[in-house]
Coordinates of C-alpha atoms and ligand atoms in Angstrom, one line a residue:
X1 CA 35.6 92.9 25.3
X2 CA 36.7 89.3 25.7
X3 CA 34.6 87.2 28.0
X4 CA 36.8 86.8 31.3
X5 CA 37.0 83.2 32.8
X6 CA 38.7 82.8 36.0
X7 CA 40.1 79.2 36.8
X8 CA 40.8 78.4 40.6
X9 CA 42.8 75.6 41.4
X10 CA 45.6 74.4 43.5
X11 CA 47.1 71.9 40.6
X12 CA 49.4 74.0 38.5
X13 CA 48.8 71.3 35.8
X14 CA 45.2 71.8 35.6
X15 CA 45.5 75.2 35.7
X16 CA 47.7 75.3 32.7
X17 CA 45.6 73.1 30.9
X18 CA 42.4 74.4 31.5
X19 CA 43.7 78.0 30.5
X20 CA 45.3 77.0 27.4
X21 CA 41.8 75.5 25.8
X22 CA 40.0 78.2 27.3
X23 CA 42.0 80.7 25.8
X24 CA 42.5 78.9 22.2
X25 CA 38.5 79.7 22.8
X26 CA 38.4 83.1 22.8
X27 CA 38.4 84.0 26.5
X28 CA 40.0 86.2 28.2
X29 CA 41.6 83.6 31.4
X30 CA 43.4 84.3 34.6
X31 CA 44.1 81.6 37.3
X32 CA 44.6 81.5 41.1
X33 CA 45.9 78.7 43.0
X34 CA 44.5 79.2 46.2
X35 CA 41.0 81.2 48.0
X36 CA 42.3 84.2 49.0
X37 CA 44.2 84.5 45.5
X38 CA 41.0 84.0 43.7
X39 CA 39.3 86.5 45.7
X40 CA 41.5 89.4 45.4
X41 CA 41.5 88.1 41.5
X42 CA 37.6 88.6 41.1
X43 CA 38.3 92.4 42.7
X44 CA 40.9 92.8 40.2
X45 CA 40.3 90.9 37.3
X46 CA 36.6 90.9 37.4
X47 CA 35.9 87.5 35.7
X48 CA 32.2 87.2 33.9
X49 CA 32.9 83.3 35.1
X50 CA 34.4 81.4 37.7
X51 CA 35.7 77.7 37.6
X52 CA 36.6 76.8 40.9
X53 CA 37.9 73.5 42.4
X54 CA 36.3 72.5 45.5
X55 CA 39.3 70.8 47.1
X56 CA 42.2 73.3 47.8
X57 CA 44.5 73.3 51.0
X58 CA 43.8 76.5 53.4
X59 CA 40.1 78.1 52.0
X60 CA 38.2 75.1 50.9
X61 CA 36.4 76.0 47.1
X62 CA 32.7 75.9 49.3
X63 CA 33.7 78.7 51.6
X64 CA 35.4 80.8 48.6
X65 CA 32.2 80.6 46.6
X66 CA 30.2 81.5 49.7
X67 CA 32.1 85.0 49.9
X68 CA 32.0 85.1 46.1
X69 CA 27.8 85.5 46.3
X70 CA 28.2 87.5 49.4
X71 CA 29.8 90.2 48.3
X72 CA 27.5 92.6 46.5
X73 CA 30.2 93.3 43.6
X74 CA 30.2 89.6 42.8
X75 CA 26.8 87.8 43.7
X76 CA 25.6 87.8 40.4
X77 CA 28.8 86.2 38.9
X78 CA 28.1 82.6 37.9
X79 CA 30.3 80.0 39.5
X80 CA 31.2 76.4 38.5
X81 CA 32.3 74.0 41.2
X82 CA 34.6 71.3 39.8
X83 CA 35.1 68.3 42.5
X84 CA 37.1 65.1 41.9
X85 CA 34.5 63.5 43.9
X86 CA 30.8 63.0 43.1
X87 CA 29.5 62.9 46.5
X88 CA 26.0 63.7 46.9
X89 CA 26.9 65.9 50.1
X90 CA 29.0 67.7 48.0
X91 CA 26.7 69.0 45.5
X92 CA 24.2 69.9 48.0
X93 CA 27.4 71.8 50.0
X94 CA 27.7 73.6 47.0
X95 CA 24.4 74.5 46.2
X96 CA 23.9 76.0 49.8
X97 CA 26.9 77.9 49.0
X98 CA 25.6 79.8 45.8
X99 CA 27.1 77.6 43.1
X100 CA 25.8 77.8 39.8
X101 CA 26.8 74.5 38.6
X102 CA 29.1 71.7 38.9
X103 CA 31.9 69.8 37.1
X104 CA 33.5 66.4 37.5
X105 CA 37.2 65.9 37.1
X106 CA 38.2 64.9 34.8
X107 CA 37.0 67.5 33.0
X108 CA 35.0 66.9 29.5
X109 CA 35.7 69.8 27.9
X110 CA 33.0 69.8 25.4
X111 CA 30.4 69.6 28.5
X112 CA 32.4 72.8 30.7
X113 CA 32.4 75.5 27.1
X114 CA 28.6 74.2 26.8
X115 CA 27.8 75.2 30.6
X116 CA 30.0 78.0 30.6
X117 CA 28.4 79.5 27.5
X118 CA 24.7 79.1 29.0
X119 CA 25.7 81.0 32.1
X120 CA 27.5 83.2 30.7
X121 CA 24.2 84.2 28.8
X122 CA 22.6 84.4 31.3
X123 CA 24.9 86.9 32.8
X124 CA 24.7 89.1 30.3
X125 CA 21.3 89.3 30.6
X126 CA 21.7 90.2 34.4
X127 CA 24.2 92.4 33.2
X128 CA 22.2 94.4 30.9
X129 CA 19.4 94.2 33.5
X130 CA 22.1 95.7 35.7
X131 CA 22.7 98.8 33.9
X132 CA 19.4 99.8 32.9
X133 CA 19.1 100.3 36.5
X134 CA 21.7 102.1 36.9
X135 CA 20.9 104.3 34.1
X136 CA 17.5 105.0 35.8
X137 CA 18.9 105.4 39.3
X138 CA 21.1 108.0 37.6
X139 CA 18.5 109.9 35.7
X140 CA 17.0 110.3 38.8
X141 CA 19.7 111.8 40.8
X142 CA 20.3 114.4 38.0
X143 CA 16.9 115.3 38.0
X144 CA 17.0 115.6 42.1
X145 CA 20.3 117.8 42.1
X146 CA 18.5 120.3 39.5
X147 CA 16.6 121.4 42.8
X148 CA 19.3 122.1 45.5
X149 CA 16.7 122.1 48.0
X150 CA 15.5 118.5 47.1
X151 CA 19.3 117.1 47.8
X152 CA 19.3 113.7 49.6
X153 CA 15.1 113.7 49.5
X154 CA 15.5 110.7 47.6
X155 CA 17.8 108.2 49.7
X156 CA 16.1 109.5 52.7
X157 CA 12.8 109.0 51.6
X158 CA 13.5 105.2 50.0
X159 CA 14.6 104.6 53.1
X160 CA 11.8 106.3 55.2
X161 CA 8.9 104.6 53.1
X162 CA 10.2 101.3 53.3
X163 CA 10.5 101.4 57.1
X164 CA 6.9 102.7 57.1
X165 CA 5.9 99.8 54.7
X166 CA 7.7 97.4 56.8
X167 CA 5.9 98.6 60.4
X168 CA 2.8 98.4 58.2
X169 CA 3.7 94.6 57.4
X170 CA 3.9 94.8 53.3
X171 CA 6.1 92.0 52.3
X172 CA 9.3 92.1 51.3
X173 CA 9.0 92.0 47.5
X174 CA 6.7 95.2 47.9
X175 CA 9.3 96.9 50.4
X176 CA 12.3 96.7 47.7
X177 CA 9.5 98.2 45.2
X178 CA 9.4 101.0 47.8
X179 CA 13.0 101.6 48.1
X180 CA 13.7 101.6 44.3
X181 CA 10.5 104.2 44.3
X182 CA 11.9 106.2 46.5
X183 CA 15.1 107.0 44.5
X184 CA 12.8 107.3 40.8
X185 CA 9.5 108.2 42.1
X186 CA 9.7 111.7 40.0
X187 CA 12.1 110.8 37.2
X188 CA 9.0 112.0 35.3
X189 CA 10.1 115.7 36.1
X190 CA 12.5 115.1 33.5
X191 CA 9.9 116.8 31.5
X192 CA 9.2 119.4 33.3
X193 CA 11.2 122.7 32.8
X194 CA 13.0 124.3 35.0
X195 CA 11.6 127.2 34.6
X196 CA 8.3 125.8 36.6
X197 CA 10.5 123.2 38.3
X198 CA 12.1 125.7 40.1
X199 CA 10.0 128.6 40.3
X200 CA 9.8 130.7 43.9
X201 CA 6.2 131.4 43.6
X202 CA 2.9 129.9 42.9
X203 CA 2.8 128.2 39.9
X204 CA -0.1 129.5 36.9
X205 CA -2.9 126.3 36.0
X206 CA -1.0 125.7 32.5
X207 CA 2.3 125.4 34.8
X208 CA 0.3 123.5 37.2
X209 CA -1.2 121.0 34.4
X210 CA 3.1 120.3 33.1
X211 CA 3.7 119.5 36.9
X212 CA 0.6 116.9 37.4
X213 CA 1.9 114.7 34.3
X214 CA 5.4 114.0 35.9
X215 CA 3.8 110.6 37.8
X216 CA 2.1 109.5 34.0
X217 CA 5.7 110.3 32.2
X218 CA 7.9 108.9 35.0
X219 CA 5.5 105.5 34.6
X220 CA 6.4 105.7 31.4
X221 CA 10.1 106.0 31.5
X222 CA 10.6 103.3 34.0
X223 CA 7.6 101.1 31.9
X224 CA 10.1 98.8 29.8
X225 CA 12.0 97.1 32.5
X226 CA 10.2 94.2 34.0
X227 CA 11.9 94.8 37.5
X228 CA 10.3 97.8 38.0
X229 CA 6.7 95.8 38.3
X230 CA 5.7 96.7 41.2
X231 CA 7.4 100.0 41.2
X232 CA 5.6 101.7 38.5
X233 CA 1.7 102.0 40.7
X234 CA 3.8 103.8 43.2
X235 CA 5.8 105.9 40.5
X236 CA 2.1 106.6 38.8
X237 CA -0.2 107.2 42.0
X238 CA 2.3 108.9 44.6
X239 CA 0.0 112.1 43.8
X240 CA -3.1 110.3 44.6
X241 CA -5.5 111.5 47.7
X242 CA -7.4 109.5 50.0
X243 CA -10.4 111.2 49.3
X244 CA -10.2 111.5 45.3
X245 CA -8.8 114.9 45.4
X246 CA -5.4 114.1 43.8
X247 CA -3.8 113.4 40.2
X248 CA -3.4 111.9 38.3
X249 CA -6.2 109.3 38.2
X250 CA -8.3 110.8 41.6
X251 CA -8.3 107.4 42.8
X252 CA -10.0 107.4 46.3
X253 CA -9.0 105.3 49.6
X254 CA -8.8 102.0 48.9
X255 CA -8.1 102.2 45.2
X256 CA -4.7 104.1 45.6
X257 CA -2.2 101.2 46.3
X258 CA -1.2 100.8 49.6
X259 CA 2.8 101.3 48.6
X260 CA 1.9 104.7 46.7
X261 CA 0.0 105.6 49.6
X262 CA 3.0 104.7 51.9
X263 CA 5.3 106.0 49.7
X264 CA 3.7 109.8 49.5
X265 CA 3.4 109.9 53.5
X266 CA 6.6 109.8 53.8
X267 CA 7.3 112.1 50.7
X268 CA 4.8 114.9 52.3
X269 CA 6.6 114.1 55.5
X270 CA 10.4 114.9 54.0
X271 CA 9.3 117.5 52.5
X272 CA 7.6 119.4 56.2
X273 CA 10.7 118.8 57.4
X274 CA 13.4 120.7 55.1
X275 CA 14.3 123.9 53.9
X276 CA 12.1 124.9 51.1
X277 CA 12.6 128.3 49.1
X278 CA 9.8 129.7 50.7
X279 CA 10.2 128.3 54.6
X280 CA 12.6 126.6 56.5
X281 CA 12.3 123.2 57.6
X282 CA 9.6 122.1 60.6
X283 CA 10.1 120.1 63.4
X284 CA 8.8 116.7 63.5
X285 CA 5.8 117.7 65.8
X286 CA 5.0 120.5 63.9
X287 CA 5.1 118.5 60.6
X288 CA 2.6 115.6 61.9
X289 CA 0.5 118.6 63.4
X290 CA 0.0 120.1 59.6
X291 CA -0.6 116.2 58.4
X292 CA -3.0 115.6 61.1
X293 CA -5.3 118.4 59.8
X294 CA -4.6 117.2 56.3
X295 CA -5.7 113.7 57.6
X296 CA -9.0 115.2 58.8
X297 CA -9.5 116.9 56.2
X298 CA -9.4 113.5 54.0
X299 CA -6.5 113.8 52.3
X300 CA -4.6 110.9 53.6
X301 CA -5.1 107.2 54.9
X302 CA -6.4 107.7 58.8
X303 CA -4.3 104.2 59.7
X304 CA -1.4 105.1 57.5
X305 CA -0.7 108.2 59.0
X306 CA -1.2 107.1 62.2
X307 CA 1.5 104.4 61.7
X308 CA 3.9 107.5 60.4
X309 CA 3.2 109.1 63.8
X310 CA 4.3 106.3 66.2
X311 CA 7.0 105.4 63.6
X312 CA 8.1 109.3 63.9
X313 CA 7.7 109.6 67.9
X314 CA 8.8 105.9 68.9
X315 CA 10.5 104.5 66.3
X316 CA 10.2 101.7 63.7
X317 CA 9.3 99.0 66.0
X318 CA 7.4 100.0 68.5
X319 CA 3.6 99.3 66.7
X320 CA 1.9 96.3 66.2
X321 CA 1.3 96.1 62.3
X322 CA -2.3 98.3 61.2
X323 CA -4.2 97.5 58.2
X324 CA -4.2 100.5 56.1
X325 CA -6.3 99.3 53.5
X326 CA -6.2 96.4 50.6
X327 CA -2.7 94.5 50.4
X328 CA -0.4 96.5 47.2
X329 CA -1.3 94.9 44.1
Ligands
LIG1 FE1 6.2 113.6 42.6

């Protein structure tokens, strides 16, 4: 596929000219002569690049690169601000507005395809960075809809651990770990068959054993990608037991990480509370009742739990932050 360069500007000449090196090139170019042209342009065209003057009558080129790194679909597409003017306010203008880089008119052709090609390396990596995710994201709702009672577990637990996390006051960089472990905590069940996956009853200690390795493989699995840093101690310990008693390291209180520990709460939690094959789902109350003897018994983080409960009964908001144990590592 052609690389896609988009070229917004209000001077039909320009245009032209800019379009016709571009494509001698190699690349794939479409033009728009004003903001709202351009925008509907990156919907449809999807460009990989956009060149975009700043001065254009109606949208001004600031406020159309603004929505251009607003808009989920396009954030990551690199932009290139070309001005006629080298005002200093400019730049910084354009830099608040998401810009990637900037041009002076006249152009020097040379200098905008050796800017254009390093972005547009970059991109790709982003890109590729992109779809692994994706790929991962996927895997794991495949794996989720083999169990029809597990349906929706994931987005509602991503979402329910990083609420938790944030009452708790983990920072933010730790909270998107939470929500990415939510959706891929047990991609490891990949290798687990269905035949134990799914099985009614209680499982044999050789069934048992192929179940406890899904938080080692799904470490594993998610391993390679360098985003997933802080995600894979939650993906590896969400098993884990405040008093040593869980898999797959028996790590004990405060060596568990605080986002595993955060992030099994509110697993154990989701679970209570829907159908299963072998009950339906409890209310709330009765849920933190059979986690408050679970607490007492030592299986889970006295603070953490606690924080679960208001969070349950009152809302996010409502507690000042507890320290559950060390900071996630
Ligand atoms: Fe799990």
């Amino acid at each position: 596929m052609p690389t896609r360069i988009l070229i917004v500007d209000d001077e039909l000449a320009a245009r032209t000219a800019l379009a016709t090196l571009l494509r001698r090139e190699g690349f794939e170019v479409s033009d728009a002569s004003d903001g709202a042209t351009a925008l509907a342009q990156c919907a449809s065209f999807v460009p990989d690049l956009v060149l975009l003057d700043i001065l254009m009558p109606g949208m001004s080129g600031f406020e159309v690169c603004r929505r251009i790194k607003a808009a989920p679909a396009t954030r990551l597409t690199p932009v290139v601000l070309i001005t006629g003017l080298s005002d200093r306010e400019d730049r910084i203008e354009g830099i608040n507005a998401g810009a990637d880089d900037f041009l002076s008119k006249p152009i020097d052709f040379t200098e905008l395809l050796a800017r254009a090609r390093s972005l547009l390396r970059l991109k790709e990596f982003t890109d590729d960075l992109e779809h692994a995710e994706v790929v991962l994201f996927s895997l794991a709702h495949s794996i989720e809809a083999r169990d029809p009672y597990t349906r929706g577990h994931c987005e509602r637990l991503a979402a329910m651990a990083a609420r938790l996390g944030e009452k708790v006051g983990v920072p933010e960089e730790h909270l998107k770990a939470l929500r990415r472990a939510g959706i891929v905590h047990d991609i490891g069940k990949v290798a687990v068959p269905d035949a134990i996956l799914l099985k009614p009853g209680p499982l044999s200690p050789e069934e048992i054993e192929i179940m406890h390795k899904h938080p080692v493989v799904g470490e594993r699995i998610c391993a390679p990608l360098r985003t997933f840093r802080l995600v894979l101690p939650i993906i590896r310990h969400h098993h884990e037991r405040h008093d040593g008693s869980g898999y797959p390291d028996g790590l004990r209180g405060g060596e568990i990480p605080l986002t595993a520990a955060i992030l099994q709460l509110a697993d154990v939690y989701d679970s209570l509370t829907t159908d299963r094959p072998y009950r339906t789902a409890l209310s709330p109350e009765s849920a933190l009742k059979i986690m408050e003897e679970e607490t007492a018994r030592g299986w889970w983080n006295r603070a953490l739990f606690d924080a679960l409960r208001d969070m349950i009964r009152h809302g996010p908001s409502t507690a000042t932050p507890a320290k559950p144990g060390k900071p996630p590592k």
